[in-house]
Coordinates of C-alpha atoms in Angstrom, one line a residue:
Chain A
M1 CA 0.2 -0.1 -0.2
A2 CA 1.5 3.3 -0.4
H3 CA 1.7 6.0 1.7
A4 CA 1.5 10.0 1.3
P5 CA 5.5 10.4 2.9
I6 CA 5.2 12.3 6.0
D7 CA 8.4 14.1 7.4
V8 CA 8.3 14.1 11.7
T9 CA 9.4 17.7 11.6
D10 CA 5.9 17.9 9.9
P11 CA 3.0 20.2 13.0
A12 CA 0.4 17.7 11.9
V13 CA 2.7 14.2 12.8
L14 CA 2.4 15.9 16.6
R15 CA -0.9 16.1 15.9
R16 CA -1.4 12.6 14.6
L17 CA 1.5 11.1 17.6
A18 CA -1.2 13.4 20.3
S19 CA -4.2 11.2 19.2
D20 CA -3.3 8.6 18.4
R21 CA -1.4 5.9 20.9
S22 CA -0.5 3.1 18.1
F23 CA 1.0 5.3 15.3
R24 CA 3.0 6.5 18.2
E25 CA 4.8 3.4 19.1
R26 CA 5.5 2.7 15.3
L27 CA 6.8 5.7 14.9
F28 CA 9.7 5.8 17.8
A29 CA 9.9 1.7 17.3
S30 CA 10.8 1.1 13.4
T31 CA 14.0 1.2 11.8
E32 CA 15.3 3.9 9.6
E33 CA 14.2 1.0 6.8
E34 CA 10.8 0.3 8.5
L35 CA 9.9 4.2 8.3
G36 CA 10.5 4.7 4.4
C37 CA 7.9 2.0 4.2
L38 CA 5.3 3.7 7.1
G39 CA 5.8 6.5 4.5
V40 CA 7.8 9.0 6.6
A41 CA 10.5 10.7 5.1
V42 CA 13.7 10.2 6.5
S43 CA 15.4 13.8 5.7
P44 CA 18.2 14.9 7.8
R45 CA 17.1 17.2 10.3
S46 CA 13.6 14.6 10.1
R47 CA 16.3 12.1 11.1
L48 CA 17.9 13.8 14.1
A49 CA 15.0 14.7 15.2
L50 CA 14.1 11.0 15.4
Q51 CA 16.9 10.0 17.0
A52 CA 16.9 12.5 19.0
A53 CA 12.7 11.6 20.8
R54 CA 14.8 8.2 20.8
A55 CA 17.4 9.3 23.3
A56 CA 15.0 10.1 25.4
K57 CA 15.5 8.2 28.1
L58 CA 13.1 8.0 31.4
R59 CA 15.7 8.2 34.7
G60 CA 13.7 4.4 36.3
Q61 CA 12.7 6.2 39.5
D62 CA 9.8 3.5 41.2
E63 CA 8.9 5.9 43.9
F64 CA 7.7 9.5 43.2
R65 CA 8.7 11.5 45.2
E66 CA 6.4 13.8 47.5
A67 CA 6.1 16.5 45.4
Q68 CA 6.7 19.8 46.9
V69 CA 4.4 22.4 46.7
L70 CA 6.9 25.2 48.2
R71 CA 4.6 29.1 47.9
C72 CA 8.3 30.0 49.7
S73 CA 10.2 30.2 46.7
V74 CA 12.2 33.3 48.3
S75 CA 13.3 32.8 51.3
F76 CA 15.6 34.9 54.1
Chain B
M1 CA 35.6 41.3 57.1
R2 CA 35.8 38.4 54.7
V3 CA 32.4 36.0 54.4
A4 CA 31.1 33.3 52.8
L5 CA 27.4 32.8 51.9
V6 CA 26.2 29.2 51.6
K7 CA 23.4 26.8 50.4
A8 CA 24.2 23.3 50.9
P9 CA 24.1 20.9 47.9
R10 CA 20.9 18.7 47.9
E11 CA 21.3 15.0 48.5
D12 CA 18.7 14.2 46.1
E13 CA 17.2 16.7 43.9
G14 CA 13.3 15.6 42.9
L15 CA 11.1 18.3 42.3
F16 CA 13.4 21.0 44.6
S17 CA 16.2 21.2 41.6
D18 CA 17.9 24.7 42.3
N19 CA 17.7 26.0 38.3
S20 CA 17.9 29.7 39.5
E21 CA 19.9 31.8 41.0
S22 CA 19.2 32.4 45.6
L23 CA 17.7 35.7 45.1
A24 CA 18.0 35.1 49.3
L25 CA 21.6 34.7 48.9
G26 CA 21.8 37.7 46.3
Y27 CA 20.1 40.2 48.7
L28 CA 22.2 39.4 51.5
A29 CA 25.4 39.9 50.0
A30 CA 24.4 43.2 48.2
A31 CA 23.6 44.3 51.7
A32 CA 27.0 43.1 53.1
R33 CA 29.1 44.3 50.3
S34 CA 27.9 47.9 50.8
I35 CA 29.2 48.0 54.3
G36 CA 32.6 46.7 53.3
H37 CA 32.5 43.0 53.7
E38 CA 34.1 40.9 51.2
V39 CA 31.0 38.3 50.4
D40 CA 31.8 35.0 48.5
L41 CA 28.5 33.4 47.5
H42 CA 29.0 29.3 47.4
N43 CA 25.3 28.5 45.9
A44 CA 26.2 24.4 46.0
A45 CA 22.3 23.3 45.8
L46 CA 22.9 25.4 41.9
R47 CA 26.3 24.6 40.6
R48 CA 25.7 20.2 42.1
T49 CA 29.2 21.6 44.3
P50 CA 30.1 18.1 45.7
R51 CA 29.9 18.3 49.3
D52 CA 33.4 17.4 50.2
R53 CA 34.7 20.6 47.6
L54 CA 32.6 23.1 49.3
L55 CA 34.0 22.0 52.4
D56 CA 37.2 22.9 51.1
A57 CA 36.1 26.4 50.1
L58 CA 34.6 27.3 53.5
L59 CA 37.7 26.1 55.3
D60 CA 39.2 29.1 53.5
D61 CA 39.9 31.4 56.7
Y62 CA 36.1 33.3 56.6
D63 CA 35.3 35.3 59.8
F64 CA 31.5 34.4 58.9
I65 CA 29.7 31.6 57.1
G66 CA 25.5 32.0 56.9
F67 CA 23.8 29.0 55.0
N68 CA 20.1 29.6 53.8
L69 CA 17.6 26.9 54.5
P70 CA 14.8 27.7 52.7
D71 CA 13.4 24.4 53.0
P72 CA 12.5 21.1 54.8
T73 CA 15.4 18.7 52.4
L74 CA 18.5 21.5 52.6
V75 CA 18.5 20.7 56.9
R76 CA 20.2 17.7 56.7
P77 CA 22.8 18.6 54.5
T78 CA 23.0 21.4 56.5
I79 CA 23.6 20.6 59.8
E80 CA 26.1 17.8 58.3
L81 CA 28.2 20.5 56.8
V82 CA 28.7 22.3 60.1
D83 CA 29.2 19.6 62.0
E84 CA 32.2 18.7 59.3
L85 CA 33.5 22.6 59.4
R86 CA 33.5 22.5 62.9
A87 CA 35.0 18.7 63.4
A88 CA 37.8 20.7 61.5
G89 CA 38.7 23.1 63.4
V90 CA 36.1 26.5 62.0
D91 CA 35.8 28.7 64.6
C92 CA 34.3 31.5 62.9
H93 CA 30.4 32.5 63.6
I94 CA 27.9 30.0 62.2
A95 CA 24.8 31.6 61.2
V96 CA 21.7 30.4 59.1
G97 CA 18.5 31.4 57.9
G98 CA 15.5 31.1 55.8
H99 CA 11.3 30.1 56.2
T100 CA 12.4 26.4 57.6
A101 CA 15.6 28.0 59.8
T102 CA 13.0 31.1 61.3
F103 CA 10.2 28.1 62.1
H104 CA 12.1 25.7 63.6
H105 CA 15.1 28.2 65.5
R106 CA 14.3 25.7 68.9
E107 CA 15.6 22.9 66.7
L108 CA 18.7 24.0 64.7
L109 CA 20.0 25.8 67.8
S110 CA 19.3 22.3 69.7
A111 CA 20.9 19.9 66.9
S112 CA 23.8 21.5 65.5
S113 CA 26.6 24.1 66.7
F114 CA 25.5 27.1 65.0
D115 CA 26.0 29.8 66.6
S116 CA 23.0 32.1 65.6
V117 CA 19.7 32.0 63.5
A118 CA 19.0 35.6 61.8
L119 CA 14.8 35.0 61.8
Y120 CA 12.6 36.4 58.8
E121 CA 14.0 39.0 56.1
A122 CA 18.0 38.7 57.8
E123 CA 19.1 42.3 55.2
D124 CA 19.5 43.9 58.6
T125 CA 20.2 41.6 60.9
I126 CA 23.0 40.6 59.0
C127 CA 24.8 43.7 58.2
E128 CA 24.8 44.3 62.5
L129 CA 25.7 41.4 63.2
L130 CA 29.2 41.7 60.6
G131 CA 29.6 44.9 62.5
I132 CA 29.4 44.3 65.8
I133 CA 31.2 41.2 65.3
D134 CA 33.6 43.2 63.4
R135 CA 34.0 45.4 66.1
G136 CA 34.5 42.3 68.8
G137 CA 31.8 42.9 70.8
D138 CA 28.6 41.1 72.4
W139 CA 26.3 40.1 70.0
K140 CA 24.0 38.4 71.4
A141 CA 22.0 41.0 71.4
T142 CA 22.1 41.9 68.0
P143 CA 18.1 42.2 67.1
G144 CA 16.4 39.3 65.2
L145 CA 18.9 37.2 66.1
A146 CA 17.7 33.1 68.1
L147 CA 20.7 32.6 69.9
R148 CA 22.0 30.3 73.2
N149 CA 22.2 32.5 76.3
T150 CA 25.1 32.5 78.6
S151 CA 22.5 29.9 80.5
G152 CA 22.2 27.6 77.7
H153 CA 18.4 28.6 76.4
I154 CA 17.6 29.5 73.3
V155 CA 16.0 33.0 72.9
A156 CA 14.4 35.3 70.4
V157 CA 15.2 39.0 69.6
P158 CA 13.2 41.0 67.7
R159 CA 13.4 43.2 65.1
T160 CA 11.1 45.7 63.1
T161 CA 10.5 44.7 59.1
R162 CA 12.1 47.7 57.9
A163 CA 9.5 49.8 55.4
H164 CA 10.0 50.2 52.3
L165 CA 12.4 48.2 50.0
D166 CA 13.7 50.3 47.4
D167 CA 16.0 51.3 50.7
L168 CA 17.4 47.5 49.7
R169 CA 20.6 46.7 47.8
W170 CA 19.3 44.9 44.3
P171 CA 20.6 41.4 44.7
A172 CA 24.4 40.7 43.8
R173 CA 24.2 38.3 40.6
D174 CA 27.0 36.4 41.0
D175 CA 25.7 33.2 39.5
L176 CA 23.6 34.1 37.0
A177 CA 26.1 34.4 34.3
Y178 CA 26.5 30.5 35.5
V179 CA 23.0 29.6 35.3
L180 CA 22.9 31.2 31.5
D181 CA 25.4 29.5 30.5
H182 CA 24.6 26.5 32.2
R183 CA 20.8 26.1 32.6
P184 CA 19.3 28.2 29.5
E185 CA 16.2 26.5 29.3
D186 CA 16.2 25.7 32.8
G187 CA 17.5 29.1 34.5
A188 CA 14.7 32.1 34.5
V189 CA 16.0 35.0 36.5
P190 CA 14.3 35.9 39.5
V191 CA 13.0 39.4 40.5
L192 CA 11.2 39.8 43.7
A193 CA 9.5 43.9 43.5
S194 CA 7.2 43.0 46.8
R195 CA 7.8 40.6 49.7
G196 CA 4.5 39.4 52.1
C197 CA 0.9 38.5 51.2
Y198 CA -2.6 39.5 52.2
F199 CA -4.2 36.2 52.5
N200 CA -3.8 33.0 55.0
C201 CA -4.0 30.5 52.3
T202 CA -3.9 27.0 55.5
F203 CA -1.0 25.5 53.3
C204 CA 1.5 28.7 53.9
S205 CA 3.8 29.8 55.7
V206 CA 4.5 33.1 53.9
R207 CA 2.0 35.4 55.7
A208 CA 3.4 34.3 58.8
F209 CA 6.8 35.0 58.0
Y210 CA 6.2 38.3 56.9
E211 CA 3.5 39.9 59.0
Q212 CA 3.9 42.5 61.5
D213 CA 1.9 42.3 65.2
G214 CA -0.6 39.9 64.1
R215 CA -1.3 41.4 60.5
A216 CA -0.7 40.6 56.8
T217 CA 1.8 42.6 55.4
W218 CA 2.5 43.7 51.8
R219 CA 5.2 45.4 50.7
R220 CA 6.4 46.7 47.6
R221 CA 8.8 47.9 45.1
S222 CA 8.7 51.0 43.2
V223 CA 7.7 50.9 40.0
G224 CA 11.1 52.3 38.5
S225 CA 12.9 50.9 40.5
V226 CA 12.4 47.7 39.4
L227 CA 12.5 48.1 36.3
D228 CA 15.9 50.0 37.0
E229 CA 17.1 46.5 37.6
I230 CA 15.6 44.2 34.8
Q231 CA 17.1 47.3 32.1
D232 CA 20.2 46.6 34.4
L233 CA 19.8 42.9 33.9
I234 CA 19.3 43.3 30.2
D235 CA 22.3 45.7 30.0
R236 CA 24.7 43.5 31.5
F237 CA 23.8 39.8 30.6
A238 CA 21.2 40.5 27.6
V239 CA 18.7 38.4 29.4
S240 CA 14.7 38.4 28.0
D241 CA 12.6 37.4 29.9
I242 CA 11.7 38.0 33.7
L243 CA 10.5 35.3 36.6
F244 CA 8.7 37.1 39.6
V245 CA 8.5 35.5 42.7
D246 CA 6.7 37.6 44.7
D247 CA 4.9 35.4 46.7
L248 CA 1.7 37.5 45.4
F249 CA 2.1 40.1 42.5
L250 CA -1.6 40.5 41.7
S251 CA -4.3 39.2 43.6
R252 CA -8.5 40.6 43.5
S253 CA -6.5 43.6 46.5
P254 CA -6.7 46.7 44.4
A255 CA -3.4 47.6 45.8
T256 CA -1.9 44.8 44.0
L257 CA -4.2 45.2 41.0
K258 CA -2.7 49.4 40.2
Y259 CA 0.7 48.0 41.1
A260 CA 0.6 46.2 38.3
E261 CA -1.1 48.3 35.9
S262 CA 1.4 51.3 36.8
F263 CA 4.2 48.9 36.7
A264 CA 2.8 47.7 32.9
R265 CA 2.3 51.3 31.6
E266 CA 5.5 52.0 33.0
V267 CA 7.4 49.1 30.5
L268 CA 5.3 51.2 27.7
R269 CA 6.7 54.2 28.6
R270 CA 10.2 53.3 28.6
A271 CA 9.6 51.3 25.9
Q272 CA 11.8 48.1 27.7
S273 CA 11.4 44.9 25.8
F274 CA 11.6 41.7 27.8
T275 CA 9.4 38.9 28.6
F276 CA 8.2 38.1 32.3
T277 CA 5.7 35.5 34.4
I278 CA 3.9 36.3 37.8
S279 CA 1.8 35.0 40.0
A280 CA -1.8 35.3 39.8
T281 CA -5.2 34.4 42.5
V282 CA -7.3 33.3 40.7
D283 CA -10.0 35.9 41.3
G284 CA -6.8 38.8 40.7
V285 CA -7.4 37.4 36.7
R286 CA -9.5 40.2 35.7
R287 CA -9.2 41.1 31.5
E288 CA -8.3 44.8 31.1
T289 CA -5.3 44.3 33.5
F290 CA -3.8 41.2 31.9
E291 CA -4.6 43.0 28.8
L292 CA -2.1 45.5 29.8
L293 CA 0.5 43.0 30.7
R294 CA 0.0 41.4 28.0
E295 CA 1.3 44.5 25.8
S296 CA 4.1 44.8 28.3
G297 CA 5.1 41.7 27.7
L298 CA 3.8 39.1 30.0
R299 CA 4.0 35.7 28.4
Q300 CA 3.0 33.2 31.5
V301 CA 0.8 33.0 34.8
F302 CA 1.2 30.4 37.3
L303 CA -2.2 29.8 39.3
G304 CA -3.1 28.3 42.4
A305 CA -5.7 26.7 41.6
E306 CA -5.6 24.8 44.7
A307 CA -8.7 22.5 44.0
A308 CA -11.9 21.8 41.6
S309 CA -14.4 21.6 45.2
D310 CA -15.5 24.1 47.1
D311 CA -15.3 22.5 50.5
I312 CA -11.9 22.5 49.5
L313 CA -10.8 25.2 48.8
R314 CA -12.9 26.2 51.8
S315 CA -10.3 24.0 53.6
L316 CA -7.3 25.4 52.6
N317 CA -8.7 29.0 53.3
K318 CA -9.3 30.3 49.4
W319 CA -12.2 31.8 48.8
F320 CA -12.7 31.6 44.6
R321 CA -14.9 29.2 43.1
P322 CA -14.4 26.2 40.6
A323 CA -16.2 28.3 38.3
D324 CA -14.1 31.4 38.7
I325 CA -10.9 28.9 38.0
A326 CA -12.1 27.6 34.4
A327 CA -13.2 31.7 33.5
A328 CA -9.8 32.9 35.0
V329 CA -7.5 30.3 32.6
R330 CA -10.2 31.0 29.5
T331 CA -9.4 34.9 30.2
L332 CA -5.8 34.2 29.8
R333 CA -6.3 31.4 26.7
D334 CA -7.8 34.5 24.8
L335 CA -5.8 36.7 25.6
G336 CA -2.4 34.3 24.6
I337 CA -1.3 34.3 27.8
D338 CA 0.1 30.3 29.4
P339 CA -2.1 30.3 32.2
S340 CA 0.5 27.6 34.4
V341 CA -2.0 25.5 36.2
S342 CA -1.2 23.8 39.6
F343 CA -3.0 21.7 42.8
I344 CA -2.8 20.6 45.9
N345 CA -4.3 17.1 44.9
F346 CA -4.2 15.2 48.6
T347 CA -5.1 17.4 51.4
P348 CA -5.7 16.1 55.1
T349 CA -9.3 16.6 54.2
T350 CA -8.9 15.2 50.7
R351 CA -12.5 12.6 49.8
L352 CA -12.0 9.9 47.2
E353 CA -14.6 11.3 45.6
H354 CA -12.5 15.0 45.8
L355 CA -10.1 12.8 43.8
R356 CA -12.4 12.3 41.5
Q357 CA -14.0 15.9 41.1
N358 CA -10.1 17.1 40.4
L359 CA -8.8 14.8 37.9
D360 CA -12.0 15.2 35.8
F361 CA -12.3 19.3 36.5
F362 CA -8.6 19.8 35.4
S363 CA -8.4 17.6 32.9
D364 CA -11.4 19.4 31.2
L365 CA -9.9 22.3 31.9
D366 CA -6.4 20.4 29.6
A367 CA -4.5 22.0 32.2
N368 CA -1.2 20.3 32.4
V369 CA -2.8 17.3 35.6
L370 CA 0.5 16.5 35.9
Q371 CA 1.6 19.8 37.9
G372 CA -1.3 18.8 40.5
L373 CA -2.3 15.4 40.4
F374 CA 1.1 13.5 42.6
N375 CA 0.6 16.6 44.6
R376 CA -0.1 16.2 48.3
Y377 CA 0.4 19.0 50.8
Q378 CA 3.6 19.4 52.7
V379 CA 3.4 20.1 56.2
Y380 CA 5.5 23.4 57.3
A381 CA 5.6 25.1 60.6
G382 CA 4.4 28.0 60.6
T383 CA 1.3 27.1 58.1
P384 CA -1.7 27.6 59.9
L385 CA -2.6 23.9 58.7
Y386 CA 0.4 23.0 60.7
A387 CA -0.8 24.5 64.0
S388 CA -4.4 22.9 63.3
L389 CA -3.5 19.3 62.6
S390 CA -0.7 20.1 65.9
A391 CA -3.4 20.1 67.8
S392 CA -5.9 18.1 66.2
G393 CA -3.1 15.4 66.6
T394 CA -2.0 14.3 63.2
V395 CA 1.2 14.9 62.5
T396 CA 3.3 12.1 61.9
G397 CA 7.4 12.5 61.4
T398 CA 9.6 14.6 63.4
F399 CA 11.7 17.9 62.7
P400 CA 11.9 18.5 59.6
H401 CA 10.2 15.8 58.0
F402 CA 6.4 16.2 59.1
G403 CA 3.7 14.5 57.7
Y404 CA -0.1 13.5 58.0
V405 CA -3.0 11.2 59.3
D406 CA -5.2 10.9 55.9
S407 CA -8.9 11.1 56.9
D408 CA -9.4 9.7 54.5
S409 CA -7.9 5.7 54.3
R410 CA -9.6 5.2 50.9
V411 CA -7.4 8.6 49.8
A412 CA -4.7 7.0 51.6
L413 CA -4.3 4.3 49.6
A414 CA -4.7 5.9 46.5
W415 CA -1.6 8.0 47.4
H416 CA 0.1 4.7 48.6
L417 CA -0.5 3.1 44.7
C418 CA 0.4 6.5 43.1
Q419 CA 3.9 6.7 44.6
R420 CA 4.9 3.2 43.7
A421 CA 3.7 3.2 40.9
F422 CA 4.1 6.0 38.9
G423 CA 7.5 7.1 39.1
A424 CA 7.8 7.4 35.5
L425 CA 5.2 10.0 35.2
N426 CA 8.0 12.2 37.5
E427 CA 10.3 12.6 34.3
L428 CA 7.8 13.4 31.7
H429 CA 6.0 16.6 34.6
Y430 CA 10.1 17.3 34.4
E431 CA 9.9 17.7 30.6
V432 CA 6.3 18.9 30.0
K433 CA 7.9 22.4 31.9
R434 CA 10.7 22.4 30.6
L435 CA 9.5 22.2 27.7
E436 CA 6.2 25.0 28.7
R437 CA 9.1 27.3 29.3
K438 CA 10.5 27.1 26.8
S439 CA 8.1 27.2 24.1
S440 CA 6.7 30.3 26.0
R441 CA 9.9 32.6 25.7
A442 CA 10.4 31.2 22.4
Y443 CA 6.8 33.2 21.6
R444 CA 8.5 36.4 21.0
P445 CA 6.7 39.6 18.5
L446 CA 7.9 42.2 20.7
S447 CA 10.2 44.6 18.4
G448 CA 13.4 43.4 18.1
P449 CA 14.3 39.8 18.6
S450 CA 15.9 38.6 21.7
P451 CA 19.3 38.0 22.3
R452 CA 18.8 35.1 23.2
S453 CA 16.2 33.3 21.7
A454 CA 16.8 34.6 17.8
G455 CA 15.7 32.4 15.6
L456 CA 12.7 31.3 17.3
A457 CA 11.2 34.8 17.5
G458 CA 7.4 35.3 16.9
S459 CA 5.9 31.3 16.6
R460 CA 2.9 30.4 18.6
E461 CA 3.0 27.1 17.2
P462 CA 5.6 24.9 19.0
R463 CA 3.2 26.2 22.7
E464 CA 0.2 25.2 20.2
L465 CA 1.9 22.1 19.9
L466 CA 2.9 21.7 22.6
A467 CA -1.2 22.5 24.0
T468 CA -2.0 19.4 21.6
L469 CA 0.9 17.0 23.3
I470 CA -0.7 18.1 26.6
R471 CA -4.2 17.9 25.6
G472 CA -3.1 13.9 24.5
L473 CA -0.5 12.9 27.5
N474 CA -3.8 14.4 30.0
R475 CA -5.7 12.1 28.1
D476 CA -2.9 8.9 29.6
V477 CA -2.2 9.9 32.3
R478 CA -6.5 10.8 33.6
D479 CA -7.0 6.9 31.9
L480 CA -4.3 5.5 34.4
F481 CA -5.3 7.4 38.2
A482 CA -8.8 6.8 37.5
Q483 CA -7.6 3.2 37.0
V484 CA -6.3 4.6 40.8
L485 CA -9.8 5.5 42.0
D486 CA -11.1 2.1 40.5
F487 CA -9.1 -0.3 42.3
V488 CA -9.9 1.5 45.4
E489 CA -13.3 1.6 45.0
R490 CA -13.4 -2.2 44.3
Q491 CA -10.9 -3.0 47.2
P492 CA -10.9 -0.2 49.8
D493 CA -9.5 -2.1 52.5
G494 CA -6.4 -2.7 49.8
R495 CA -5.3 -6.3 50.2
D496 CA -1.8 -7.3 49.4
E497 CA -1.5 -9.6 47.3
D498 CA -4.0 -6.8 45.0
V499 CA -2.3 -4.6 45.3
E500 CA 1.4 -6.1 44.6
S501 CA -0.3 -7.3 41.4
F502 CA -2.1 -4.3 40.7
V503 CA 1.4 -1.7 41.2
R504 CA 2.9 -3.9 38.9
D505 CA 0.9 -3.9 35.9
L506 CA -0.1 -0.3 36.6
R507 CA 3.8 0.6 37.1
R508 CA 4.2 -1.2 33.2
E509 CA 1.8 1.2 32.1
A510 CA 3.2 4.0 33.1
R511 CA 6.7 3.5 32.2
T512 CA 5.3 2.7 28.9
T513 CA 2.8 6.5 28.4
A514 CA 5.1 8.1 30.0
G515 CA 8.5 6.4 27.9
G516 CA 6.3 7.2 24.6
W517 CA 4.9 11.0 25.2
L518 CA 8.6 11.7 26.3
K519 CA 9.9 10.3 22.8
A520 CA 7.1 13.0 21.3
L521 CA 8.1 15.8 23.4
R522 CA 11.6 15.5 22.3
L523 CA 9.8 15.1 18.5
L524 CA 8.1 18.5 19.3
E525 CA 12.1 20.0 20.5
A526 CA 13.7 18.5 17.9
S527 CA 11.5 19.2 15.2
H528 CA 9.9 23.1 16.1
L529 CA 12.0 23.9 18.9
A530 CA 15.5 23.8 17.8
A531 CA 17.0 27.3 16.8
G532 CA 18.7 27.1 13.6
P533 CA 21.1 24.7 12.2
L534 CA 21.2 20.9 11.7
S535 CA 24.2 20.6 14.8
S536 CA 21.8 22.5 17.1
L537 CA 19.3 18.9 17.0
E538 CA 22.2 16.8 18.1
A539 CA 22.7 19.1 21.2
I540 CA 19.2 18.3 22.4
Q541 CA 19.7 14.1 21.6
D542 CA 22.0 13.8 24.8
G543 CA 19.2 15.7 27.0
P544 CA 18.4 18.5 28.5
R545 CA 20.7 17.8 31.6
A546 CA 23.7 17.4 29.7
N547 CA 25.8 20.2 30.8

């Protein structure tokens, strides 16, 4: 099936990411070759943007620290 | 005299990351320098200075060392540092100040070898103290200090707060160049236009810190002085984005509204070009005032919305209604100002139905629900709630870390589940906040490009795309949190084996969700917030904290 090529720097991609979970997962899990099959144009800027996105790592904190509700931003 | 003013390194950054200067240290340094003392600032919390290195630096024959202690998490690192300094033979006067130090001066003087605690606002106290020490006089009668007297009793000597803020020297900016170089995205440039607050929110210690004779105080600097300081920052550091860290910049009070309008008019009259962020109370958002502020450069407003139900708002001593929150957010968005909406999801009087109300209300508002969903009231000394919880015997823990007993055991279980399952959302929250700041700064349709955001001027698109992502993220976070509420409703007693299995599955799902959104946010950053050539994208790959 033919796809119209999309560029990951296109705002439409981000809007789709916000609403389509499976698209989100496919986009970040696919290799460059697979992205081509998905119709994603892999321009130099797209490639770097995707690499940047994939480099995002969680710190893996298991315990949620109690969020601090601090109203005293400046004190003496 | 040689003076060191210090903020200890944090043991664990958590959500108390120091990414901007300490104005407290800056004000004190400026005051001490103005009377001829030589002052070094050591903000180890900001610079992530290892403790050993800080210790070495403080062994440099200072005549006076002052520590800033604004929050309970710094108590232990600060006490340990002081103990090590004393063990290494340092015998100069060591003082400590700040909100936590003020409200816990007895515990601090009992548990450590501080000579004194500088209570409340400390510029005048420190200057007087330094003068007395320099002359070899008896410093124990210095107004504004708490100390152990000769018989070992802890006593506090009162001092009247200064009436006018314009007399204060502008804060020293020793750390600003460092912040701009090392934390260009995280670090805001803080400015203080006023001190104190008229209100008495039960979770806040600001009123108690600044009140005089039991009366709330709010003192402001003159508009001219504030704008002169900002111009000085623009001239010296080429900054373009200011964060007002006032306890109360703007509220429904006529005095604050009038001040904000005068400020905006003067910015426009002077044709000063900078953007800024303020805090405002929900009921202080008036269209005509904010139109003027918007025109003068206001880009983001922090709103302490706190809760979506009338009874919780009343319990926190907030006198607006949920409908007012929605109206304020709508007004700000209409004007193109970003509302940053925070709430306290878990309070001592919260019941399970309140958690559901908060979830629905703040999700429907399209606020970033991460900025509140996992907020739990922190028990700070000096707050009305601390007093009432103490009176009812429901404060738990010991100095410096206090907690409370939930009135609804189902809420306690929900909090327990959130703590155990949603660690991954913490990181996501940090990223959303960072990109909110970055996209807000990128939007700058004022005359002349900002020196520090050249290439990004004028585009609303990143903010709109980020808002789109936040709406999607909210849906997922809402689903995750709703699972917690559903579980607690089904099993209010939380049988161990069911809890373990539920937490395991939920944690996995939260990690997957957070990981996906983190990548989506990074894609937004790389495609729409990386100014300039492709090489700037390469820097993003290493993440925001790679310095």
